[in-house]
Amino acid sequence: MGDWDTTVLSGPEGEDWRVPVSELESRLNRFAQALRMAEIPGALIQHPIDLYYFAGGRQDGSLFVPAEGLEGDGPVFFVRRSLERAQYEAGGDDAPFEVKPFPRLRHLADVLRARGVSAAPGLQHQSLPFSFAKRFASALSSLGECKDITGIVHGLREIKSPWEKEQMAYAAEVQYRMFDAVSRLGRDGVSELELVAAAEAISRSEGFGGQVQMRRFPLQCNRAVIVSGRAGGVPSFFDSAVGGVGPHPLAGMGSGFKKIKPNEPVLVDLVHVHRGYVVDMTRMFSLGSLSKQWHQRLEDMLTVKERVVDVLDRGGLCSEAWEKGQSLAHEMGYEEHLMGKQPNQSKFLGHSVGLQLDESPVVAAGFDHPLPLGGTMAIEPKLVYEEGSIGSEDTWIREEDGLRPVTSDGAWPWLTEW
């Protein structure tokens, strides 16, 4: 496999951090079945996140997957670079598909025909840059129209396998230690960014790769958002309850240089990503005590959280969970402060997580289906005022017996006083 050492492609202490071949095989089989059900003859997977999901890595290429039952030579990963690494990351000789050099684009349709393909594969139109998808659709036009398969892929990824649940469970263990690092460093005069650095040191040392992946353009996310006092009331471009000032305008969200002061709310929203899988959790801190008013606001948001959990736990619709949670918050008098201050309010109370922070479904209007069994969702009712923000967040998974927390839930206090 070339003149480089594959043994360096490993996790800590030489642990094999590749996606298991059995996991890739299961995903490809489910995808092939879904394509057959949708009457789409095959698909090209090209988005880096989905290449990791189906091919075990994000090498530059296109993975062709035929629909179940179609004759032909089966799935193949056409790779520009690195061919050898793509083969290794897919399981080496046990890879569940062929790995071949990428042909010239103008020859791709003929190469697929030679493999028994007689109709155009679907493309991830909603996930790819327009010009990129258009170029492939044009090159494959002799085979017909390339239909959009984005929704099929996203639907498959909503349901987490036992292996994926294991990755998220480990991520939650690391995340707990991130909160512990914040708890130990907090004091008068420490900055938001210094607290972030303490949490990030834990995350990085455990293998965080440097990016929290987002589905929605043009959103970008910081892994750690720690906002104190009035910084928690500053809006930003990010579609979330809490904006934050950020260190400079290009990074204009999240934590900044503001220093912690006594008796003001400090909202700590930390993400950890383990082998690609996201967990999301928020807790409150304060230097000394908060006012009774802030305590009541936090207690009320915990009540709203329980209302949302109750709906999803019994298999209710995500849109119903939004309606009931929002209505309860409005009855409590928080209409102008729920998930942001008017006019910068976010219209959700929870978002699914997995390989991306903003997966589907969402606890919001229009999502008229339940969180599926195996679905993982961060539930995060929060309030924002000029003087600061407050709330909680945990990542949950829905199983046969209902919702259970992936992250700490009651194992970490809702409010920690330094």
Short mmCIF file of C-alpha atoms in Angstrom, two decimals:
data_model
loop_
_atom_site.label_atom_id
_atom_site.label_comp_id
_atom_site.label_asym_id
_atom_site.label_seq_id
_atom_site.Cartn_x
_atom_site.Cartn_y
_atom_site.Cartn_z
CA MET A 1 0.00 0.00 0.00
CA GLY A 2 2.65 2.49 -1.05
CA ASP A 3 5.78 3.64 0.74
CA TRP A 4 4.08 5.17 3.80
CA ASP A 5 3.31 3.62 7.14
CA THR A 6 -0.37 2.83 7.70
CA THR A 7 0.27 2.11 11.37
CA VAL A 8 0.48 5.85 12.06
CA LEU A 9 -3.20 6.15 11.03
CA SER A 10 -4.46 5.18 14.45
CA GLY A 11 -6.04 6.45 17.61
CA PRO A 12 -4.35 6.62 21.01
CA GLU A 13 -1.98 3.77 21.89
CA GLY A 14 -2.34 2.34 18.39
CA GLU A 15 -6.10 1.80 18.68
CA ASP A 16 -7.78 1.28 15.31
CA TRP A 17 -10.13 4.23 14.87
CA ARG A 18 -11.43 3.24 11.45
CA VAL A 19 -15.16 2.74 11.01
CA PRO A 20 -15.73 -1.05 11.24
CA VAL A 21 -16.28 -2.75 7.88
CA SER A 22 -19.47 -4.32 9.24
CA GLU A 23 -20.77 -0.82 9.95
CA LEU A 24 -20.01 0.35 6.40
CA GLU A 25 -21.65 -2.77 4.96
CA SER A 26 -24.81 -2.18 6.98
CA ARG A 27 -25.03 1.45 5.87
CA LEU A 28 -24.48 0.61 2.21
CA ASN A 29 -27.15 -2.10 2.35
CA ARG A 30 -29.67 0.26 3.95
CA PHE A 31 -28.86 2.91 1.35
CA ALA A 32 -29.27 0.44 -1.53
CA GLN A 33 -32.65 -0.59 -0.13
CA ALA A 34 -33.74 3.04 0.26
CA LEU A 35 -32.74 3.79 -3.34
CA ARG A 36 -34.81 0.85 -4.57
CA MET A 37 -37.81 2.03 -2.54
CA ALA A 38 -37.44 5.52 -4.06
CA GLU A 39 -37.10 4.03 -7.57
CA ILE A 40 -33.70 5.64 -8.04
CA PRO A 41 -31.22 3.30 -9.80
CA GLY A 42 -28.13 4.41 -7.92
CA ALA A 43 -26.36 7.38 -6.35
CA LEU A 44 -23.06 9.20 -6.16
CA ILE A 45 -21.98 10.16 -2.64
CA GLN A 46 -19.65 13.18 -2.76
CA HIS A 47 -20.13 15.28 0.37
CA PRO A 48 -17.19 14.73 2.77
CA ILE A 49 -19.41 13.95 5.77
CA ASP A 50 -21.35 11.33 3.85
CA LEU A 51 -18.20 9.86 2.34
CA TYR A 52 -17.03 9.28 5.90
CA TYR A 53 -20.41 7.75 6.74
CA PHE A 54 -20.50 5.34 3.78
CA ALA A 55 -16.83 4.92 2.81
CA GLY A 56 -15.02 5.31 6.12
CA GLY A 57 -13.02 8.42 5.18
CA ARG A 58 -13.25 11.76 3.41
CA GLN A 59 -10.80 11.30 0.58
CA ASP A 60 -11.49 13.34 -2.57
CA GLY A 61 -13.76 11.24 -4.74
CA SER A 62 -17.22 9.92 -5.58
CA LEU A 63 -18.75 6.74 -4.18
CA PHE A 64 -21.20 5.05 -6.54
CA VAL A 65 -23.85 2.92 -4.83
CA PRO A 66 -26.37 0.99 -6.97
CA ALA A 67 -29.92 0.38 -5.85
CA GLU A 68 -30.70 -3.00 -4.32
CA GLY A 69 -31.42 -5.71 -6.88
CA LEU A 70 -29.85 -4.04 -9.90
CA GLU A 71 -27.40 -6.03 -11.98
CA GLY A 72 -23.89 -4.71 -12.43
CA ASP A 73 -20.50 -4.64 -10.78
CA GLY A 74 -21.65 -3.21 -7.46
CA PRO A 75 -20.47 -0.18 -5.49
CA VAL A 76 -17.20 1.55 -6.35
CA PHE A 77 -15.29 4.48 -4.89
CA PHE A 78 -13.65 6.62 -7.59
CA VAL A 79 -10.85 8.53 -5.85
CA ARG A 80 -8.76 11.49 -6.94
CA ARG A 81 -6.57 11.47 -3.85
CA SER A 82 -5.53 9.63 -1.82
CA LEU A 83 -6.37 6.31 -3.47
CA GLU A 84 -4.25 4.25 -1.08
CA ARG A 85 -5.59 5.97 2.00
CA ALA A 86 -9.18 5.53 0.78
CA GLN A 87 -8.54 1.80 0.46
CA TYR A 88 -7.05 1.59 3.95
CA GLU A 89 -9.78 3.66 5.62
CA ALA A 90 -12.48 1.50 4.00
CA GLY A 91 -11.00 -1.65 5.54
CA GLY A 92 -8.11 -2.53 3.23
CA ASP A 93 -8.68 -5.82 1.43
CA ASP A 94 -11.97 -6.20 3.35
CA ALA A 95 -13.45 -2.96 1.98
CA PRO A 96 -17.11 -3.47 0.99
CA PHE A 97 -16.59 -1.82 -2.41
CA GLU A 98 -13.94 -1.44 -5.08
CA VAL A 99 -11.58 1.52 -4.89
CA LYS A 100 -10.44 2.85 -8.26
CA PRO A 101 -8.75 5.97 -9.68
CA PHE A 102 -11.18 8.71 -10.67
CA PRO A 103 -11.64 8.72 -14.47
CA ARG A 104 -11.78 11.89 -16.51
CA LEU A 105 -15.15 13.44 -15.82
CA ARG A 106 -16.17 13.34 -19.49
CA HIS A 107 -15.63 9.56 -19.41
CA LEU A 108 -17.53 8.91 -16.16
CA ALA A 109 -20.83 8.00 -17.86
CA ASP A 110 -19.08 5.46 -20.08
CA VAL A 111 -17.20 4.00 -17.11
CA LEU A 112 -20.50 3.52 -15.27
CA ARG A 113 -22.09 1.95 -18.37
CA ALA A 114 -19.22 -0.52 -18.53
CA ARG A 115 -20.10 -1.49 -14.95
CA GLY A 116 -23.69 -2.26 -15.95
CA VAL A 117 -25.25 1.11 -15.08
CA SER A 118 -28.03 2.07 -17.50
CA ALA A 119 -29.61 5.12 -15.81
CA ALA A 120 -28.29 8.29 -14.19
CA PRO A 121 -27.32 8.08 -10.53
CA GLY A 122 -28.80 10.51 -8.03
CA LEU A 123 -26.73 13.36 -6.65
CA GLN A 124 -26.66 15.22 -3.32
CA HIS A 125 -27.99 18.41 -4.90
CA GLN A 126 -28.89 20.09 -1.59
CA SER A 127 -25.51 19.33 0.01
CA LEU A 128 -23.14 20.24 -2.82
CA PRO A 129 -22.14 23.59 -4.34
CA PHE A 130 -24.42 24.33 -7.30
CA SER A 131 -21.62 24.50 -9.86
CA PHE A 132 -20.12 21.21 -8.64
CA ALA A 133 -23.41 19.31 -8.88
CA LYS A 134 -24.23 20.93 -12.23
CA ARG A 135 -20.90 19.80 -13.67
CA PHE A 136 -21.57 16.18 -12.71
CA ALA A 137 -25.19 16.28 -13.86
CA SER A 138 -24.02 17.55 -17.24
CA ALA A 139 -21.32 14.88 -17.54
CA LEU A 140 -23.89 12.17 -16.75
CA SER A 141 -26.74 13.60 -18.85
CA SER A 142 -26.45 10.83 -21.46
CA LEU A 143 -27.69 8.47 -18.73
CA GLY A 144 -30.67 10.66 -17.89
CA GLU A 145 -31.61 13.08 -15.09
CA CYS A 146 -29.67 12.98 -11.82
CA LYS A 147 -32.35 13.11 -9.12
CA ASP A 148 -31.75 14.55 -5.66
CA ILE A 149 -30.94 11.96 -3.00
CA THR A 150 -30.12 14.38 -0.16
CA GLY A 151 -33.23 13.57 1.84
CA ILE A 152 -32.63 9.84 1.59
CA VAL A 153 -29.11 10.18 2.99
CA HIS A 154 -30.21 12.48 5.80
CA GLY A 155 -33.04 10.13 6.71
CA LEU A 156 -30.68 7.16 6.99
CA ARG A 157 -28.34 9.11 9.23
CA GLU A 158 -31.15 10.04 11.65
CA ILE A 159 -31.07 6.51 13.10
CA LYS A 160 -27.89 5.77 15.04
CA SER A 161 -26.45 2.26 15.16
CA PRO A 162 -25.13 0.63 18.36
CA TRP A 163 -21.59 1.52 17.24
CA GLU A 164 -22.54 5.16 16.71
CA LYS A 165 -24.17 5.27 20.15
CA GLU A 166 -20.91 4.00 21.64
CA GLN A 167 -19.00 6.89 20.06
CA MET A 168 -21.46 9.41 21.45
CA ALA A 169 -21.35 7.83 24.90
CA TYR A 170 -17.57 8.18 24.97
CA ALA A 171 -17.85 11.77 23.70
CA ALA A 172 -20.11 12.52 26.68
CA GLU A 173 -17.46 11.18 29.08
CA VAL A 174 -14.89 13.55 27.60
CA GLN A 175 -17.39 16.39 27.71
CA TYR A 176 -17.92 15.84 31.45
CA ARG A 177 -14.19 16.39 31.96
CA MET A 178 -14.40 19.56 29.86
CA PHE A 179 -17.01 20.94 32.25
CA ASP A 180 -14.84 19.91 35.17
CA ALA A 181 -11.95 21.91 33.70
CA VAL A 182 -14.18 24.99 33.47
CA SER A 183 -15.37 24.42 37.03
CA ARG A 184 -11.81 24.28 38.38
CA LEU A 185 -10.57 27.40 36.56
CA GLY A 186 -13.45 29.78 37.28
CA ARG A 187 -12.54 32.85 39.34
CA ASP A 188 -12.88 36.62 39.37
CA GLY A 189 -11.13 38.17 36.37
CA VAL A 190 -10.64 35.06 34.22
CA SER A 191 -11.83 35.66 30.66
CA GLU A 192 -14.40 33.70 28.68
CA LEU A 193 -11.70 32.67 26.22
CA GLU A 194 -9.45 31.39 29.00
CA LEU A 195 -12.28 29.17 30.21
CA VAL A 196 -12.82 27.97 26.63
CA ALA A 197 -9.11 27.14 26.33
CA ALA A 198 -9.28 24.96 29.45
CA ALA A 199 -12.19 22.99 28.01
CA GLU A 200 -10.62 22.74 24.56
CA ALA A 201 -7.37 21.37 25.95
CA ILE A 202 -9.30 18.35 27.21
CA SER A 203 -11.19 17.95 23.94
CA ARG A 204 -8.10 18.26 21.75
CA SER A 205 -6.09 15.79 23.80
CA GLU A 206 -8.89 13.25 23.30
CA GLY A 207 -8.79 13.53 19.51
CA PHE A 208 -11.09 16.39 18.52
CA GLY A 209 -10.23 17.13 14.88
CA GLY A 210 -10.75 20.89 14.92
CA GLN A 211 -14.17 21.35 13.32
CA VAL A 212 -17.78 21.02 14.40
CA GLN A 213 -19.53 20.08 11.18
CA MET A 214 -22.65 22.02 10.18
CA ARG A 215 -25.27 21.16 7.56
CA ARG A 216 -26.77 24.60 7.01
CA PHE A 217 -24.84 27.17 4.96
CA PRO A 218 -23.28 29.58 5.92
CA LEU A 219 -23.30 28.63 9.61
CA GLN A 220 -20.05 27.84 11.37
CA CYS A 221 -19.86 26.72 14.97
CA ASN A 222 -17.39 27.12 17.79
CA ARG A 223 -17.02 24.03 19.92
CA ALA A 224 -17.19 25.99 23.17
CA VAL A 225 -19.51 28.95 23.75
CA ILE A 226 -18.98 30.53 27.18
CA VAL A 227 -20.74 33.86 27.69
CA SER A 228 -20.92 35.86 30.91
CA GLY A 229 -23.29 38.60 31.98
CA ARG A 230 -24.18 41.09 29.26
CA ALA A 231 -22.11 39.21 26.67
CA GLY A 232 -24.85 36.57 26.84
CA GLY A 233 -27.35 39.12 25.57
CA VAL A 234 -25.45 39.99 22.38
CA PRO A 235 -27.01 38.57 19.16
CA SER A 236 -24.96 37.05 16.34
CA PHE A 237 -25.28 35.54 12.86
CA PHE A 238 -25.64 32.06 14.37
CA ASP A 239 -29.14 30.58 14.47
CA SER A 240 -29.21 29.78 18.16
CA ALA A 241 -30.57 31.31 21.33
CA VAL A 242 -27.18 32.57 22.47
CA GLY A 243 -24.93 34.66 20.25
CA GLY A 244 -22.00 36.05 22.19
CA VAL A 245 -19.46 38.60 21.03
CA GLY A 246 -16.61 36.38 19.79
CA PRO A 247 -12.99 37.59 19.70
CA HIS A 248 -13.38 39.64 16.47
CA PRO A 249 -16.02 40.30 13.76
CA LEU A 250 -15.03 37.40 11.49
CA ALA A 251 -15.43 35.10 14.50
CA GLY A 252 -18.40 37.11 15.74
CA MET A 253 -20.10 34.56 17.96
CA GLY A 254 -19.36 32.76 21.19
CA SER A 255 -16.71 33.67 23.71
CA GLY A 256 -14.70 36.87 23.82
CA PHE A 257 -12.31 38.73 26.06
CA LYS A 258 -14.93 39.68 28.66
CA LYS A 259 -13.87 38.75 32.18
CA ILE A 260 -15.99 36.91 34.72
CA LYS A 261 -17.57 39.14 37.38
CA PRO A 262 -19.40 38.25 40.59
CA ASN A 263 -23.13 37.49 40.67
CA GLU A 264 -23.76 37.34 36.92
CA PRO A 265 -24.92 34.30 34.91
CA VAL A 266 -22.22 32.43 32.97
CA LEU A 267 -23.66 30.14 30.31
CA VAL A 268 -21.31 27.32 29.30
CA ASP A 269 -22.28 25.46 26.09
CA LEU A 270 -19.71 22.79 25.22
CA VAL A 271 -19.54 20.41 22.26
CA HIS A 272 -17.20 17.46 21.97
CA VAL A 273 -16.75 15.45 18.78
CA HIS A 274 -15.45 11.89 19.11
CA ARG A 275 -14.51 10.13 15.87
CA GLY A 276 -16.89 12.50 14.10
CA TYR A 277 -19.84 12.21 16.49
CA VAL A 278 -21.22 15.30 18.25
CA VAL A 279 -22.61 15.65 21.77
CA ASP A 280 -23.92 19.00 23.01
CA MET A 281 -24.51 20.15 26.60
CA THR A 282 -25.08 23.46 28.42
CA ARG A 283 -24.84 24.30 32.11
CA MET A 284 -24.88 27.49 34.17
CA PHE A 285 -22.08 28.84 36.38
CA SER A 286 -21.72 31.93 38.55
CA LEU A 287 -19.08 33.57 40.69
CA GLY A 288 -21.02 33.75 43.93
CA SER A 289 -24.79 33.61 43.99
CA LEU A 290 -27.32 34.67 41.38
CA SER A 291 -30.48 36.61 42.14
CA LYS A 292 -33.75 34.83 42.88
CA GLN A 293 -35.00 36.02 39.51
CA TRP A 294 -32.22 34.20 37.64
CA HIS A 295 -32.85 31.08 39.72
CA GLN A 296 -36.54 31.18 38.82
CA ARG A 297 -35.75 31.59 35.12
CA LEU A 298 -33.50 28.53 35.21
CA GLU A 299 -36.11 26.50 37.07
CA ASP A 300 -38.73 27.48 34.51
CA MET A 301 -36.52 26.43 31.58
CA LEU A 302 -35.97 23.06 33.22
CA THR A 303 -39.75 22.70 33.37
CA VAL A 304 -40.01 23.56 29.67
CA LYS A 305 -37.29 21.00 28.96
CA GLU A 306 -39.30 18.33 30.77
CA ARG A 307 -42.38 19.19 28.69
CA VAL A 308 -40.40 18.71 25.46
CA VAL A 309 -38.86 15.46 26.72
CA ASP A 310 -42.29 14.13 27.72
CA VAL A 311 -43.68 14.62 24.20
CA LEU A 312 -40.70 13.02 22.45
CA ASP A 313 -40.50 10.23 25.04
CA ARG A 314 -43.96 8.94 24.13
CA GLY A 315 -43.28 9.19 20.39
CA GLY A 316 -45.04 12.51 19.84
CA LEU A 317 -44.29 14.73 16.87
CA CYS A 318 -41.34 17.10 17.00
CA SER A 319 -43.70 19.90 15.97
CA GLU A 320 -45.97 19.03 18.92
CA ALA A 321 -43.00 19.18 21.30
CA TRP A 322 -42.21 22.65 19.94
CA GLU A 323 -45.80 23.84 20.30
CA LYS A 324 -46.18 22.57 23.85
CA GLY A 325 -42.77 23.81 24.97
CA GLN A 326 -43.22 27.23 23.39
CA SER A 327 -46.76 27.60 24.76
CA LEU A 328 -45.60 26.77 28.28
CA ALA A 329 -42.77 29.31 28.07
CA HIS A 330 -45.19 31.95 26.81
CA GLU A 331 -47.59 31.19 29.68
CA MET A 332 -44.68 31.77 32.05
CA GLY A 333 -44.19 35.22 30.54
CA TYR A 334 -41.11 34.56 28.40
CA GLU A 335 -42.54 35.23 24.94
CA GLU A 336 -40.04 38.01 24.21
CA HIS A 337 -37.00 36.12 25.57
CA LEU A 338 -37.38 32.44 24.62
CA MET A 339 -34.43 31.31 22.47
CA GLY A 340 -33.22 34.87 22.03
CA LYS A 341 -34.51 38.41 22.34
CA GLN A 342 -36.90 39.79 19.76
CA PRO A 343 -36.35 40.15 16.84
CA ASN A 344 -33.43 37.69 16.94
CA GLN A 345 -35.24 34.67 18.33
CA SER A 346 -34.51 31.15 17.10
CA LYS A 347 -37.62 29.09 16.39
CA PHE A 348 -36.64 25.72 17.85
CA LEU A 349 -36.15 24.02 21.21
CA GLY A 350 -34.00 21.11 20.09
CA HIS A 351 -31.85 19.92 17.20
CA SER A 352 -30.72 16.44 16.21
CA VAL A 353 -27.00 15.70 16.37
CA GLY A 354 -24.70 13.08 14.88
CA LEU A 355 -21.89 13.71 12.43
CA GLN A 356 -23.23 17.26 12.20
CA LEU A 357 -24.50 19.63 14.87
CA ASP A 358 -27.69 20.58 13.01
CA GLU A 359 -29.19 17.33 11.79
CA SER A 360 -32.86 16.44 11.35
CA PRO A 361 -35.44 16.31 12.79
CA VAL A 362 -35.72 19.54 14.80
CA VAL A 363 -38.08 20.48 17.65
CA ALA A 364 -39.72 23.17 15.54
CA ALA A 365 -42.83 23.92 13.51
CA GLY A 366 -43.14 21.82 10.35
CA PHE A 367 -41.35 18.73 11.63
CA ASP A 368 -44.49 16.64 11.77
CA HIS A 369 -42.88 13.33 12.64
CA PRO A 370 -41.41 11.87 15.83
CA LEU A 371 -37.78 11.56 16.75
CA PRO A 372 -37.12 8.07 15.35
CA LEU A 373 -35.96 5.16 17.46
CA GLY A 374 -32.20 5.55 17.51
CA GLY A 375 -32.48 9.30 16.95
CA THR A 376 -30.28 11.63 18.99
CA MET A 377 -31.31 15.17 19.86
CA ALA A 378 -29.97 18.09 21.91
CA ILE A 379 -32.83 19.74 23.81
CA GLU A 380 -31.99 23.30 24.88
CA PRO A 381 -34.65 25.76 26.09
CA LYS A 382 -32.90 29.04 26.94
CA LEU A 383 -33.77 32.63 27.82
CA VAL A 384 -31.89 35.72 26.70
CA TYR A 385 -31.97 39.17 28.33
CA GLU A 386 -29.83 42.25 27.99
CA GLU A 387 -28.19 41.28 31.29
CA GLY A 388 -27.36 37.73 30.20
CA SER A 389 -28.68 34.33 29.20
CA ILE A 390 -29.71 31.20 31.08
CA GLY A 391 -30.88 27.65 30.36
CA SER A 392 -29.74 24.07 30.03
CA GLU A 393 -29.02 21.51 27.34
CA ASP A 394 -28.46 17.78 27.12
CA THR A 395 -28.20 15.30 24.28
CA TRP A 396 -30.83 12.57 24.35
CA ILE A 397 -31.45 9.33 22.47
CA ARG A 398 -34.81 7.70 21.82
CA GLU A 399 -34.94 3.96 22.43
CA GLU A 400 -37.72 1.38 22.75
CA ASP A 401 -38.46 2.40 26.34
CA GLY A 402 -38.32 6.14 25.66
CA LEU A 403 -35.78 8.94 25.85
CA ARG A 404 -32.60 8.63 27.89
CA PRO A 405 -29.82 11.18 28.29
CA VAL A 406 -26.52 10.63 26.49
CA THR A 407 -24.86 13.56 28.26
CA SER A 408 -24.82 14.23 31.99
CA ASP A 409 -28.42 15.36 32.68
CA GLY A 410 -28.73 15.43 36.49
CA ALA A 411 -25.20 14.06 37.02
CA TRP A 412 -23.82 17.59 36.54
CA PRO A 413 -25.50 20.43 38.49
CA TRP A 414 -27.71 22.81 36.54
CA LEU A 415 -25.92 25.69 38.30
CA THR A 416 -22.39 25.60 39.71
CA GLU A 417 -21.13 28.40 41.95
CA TRP A 418 -17.42 29.21 41.88
#
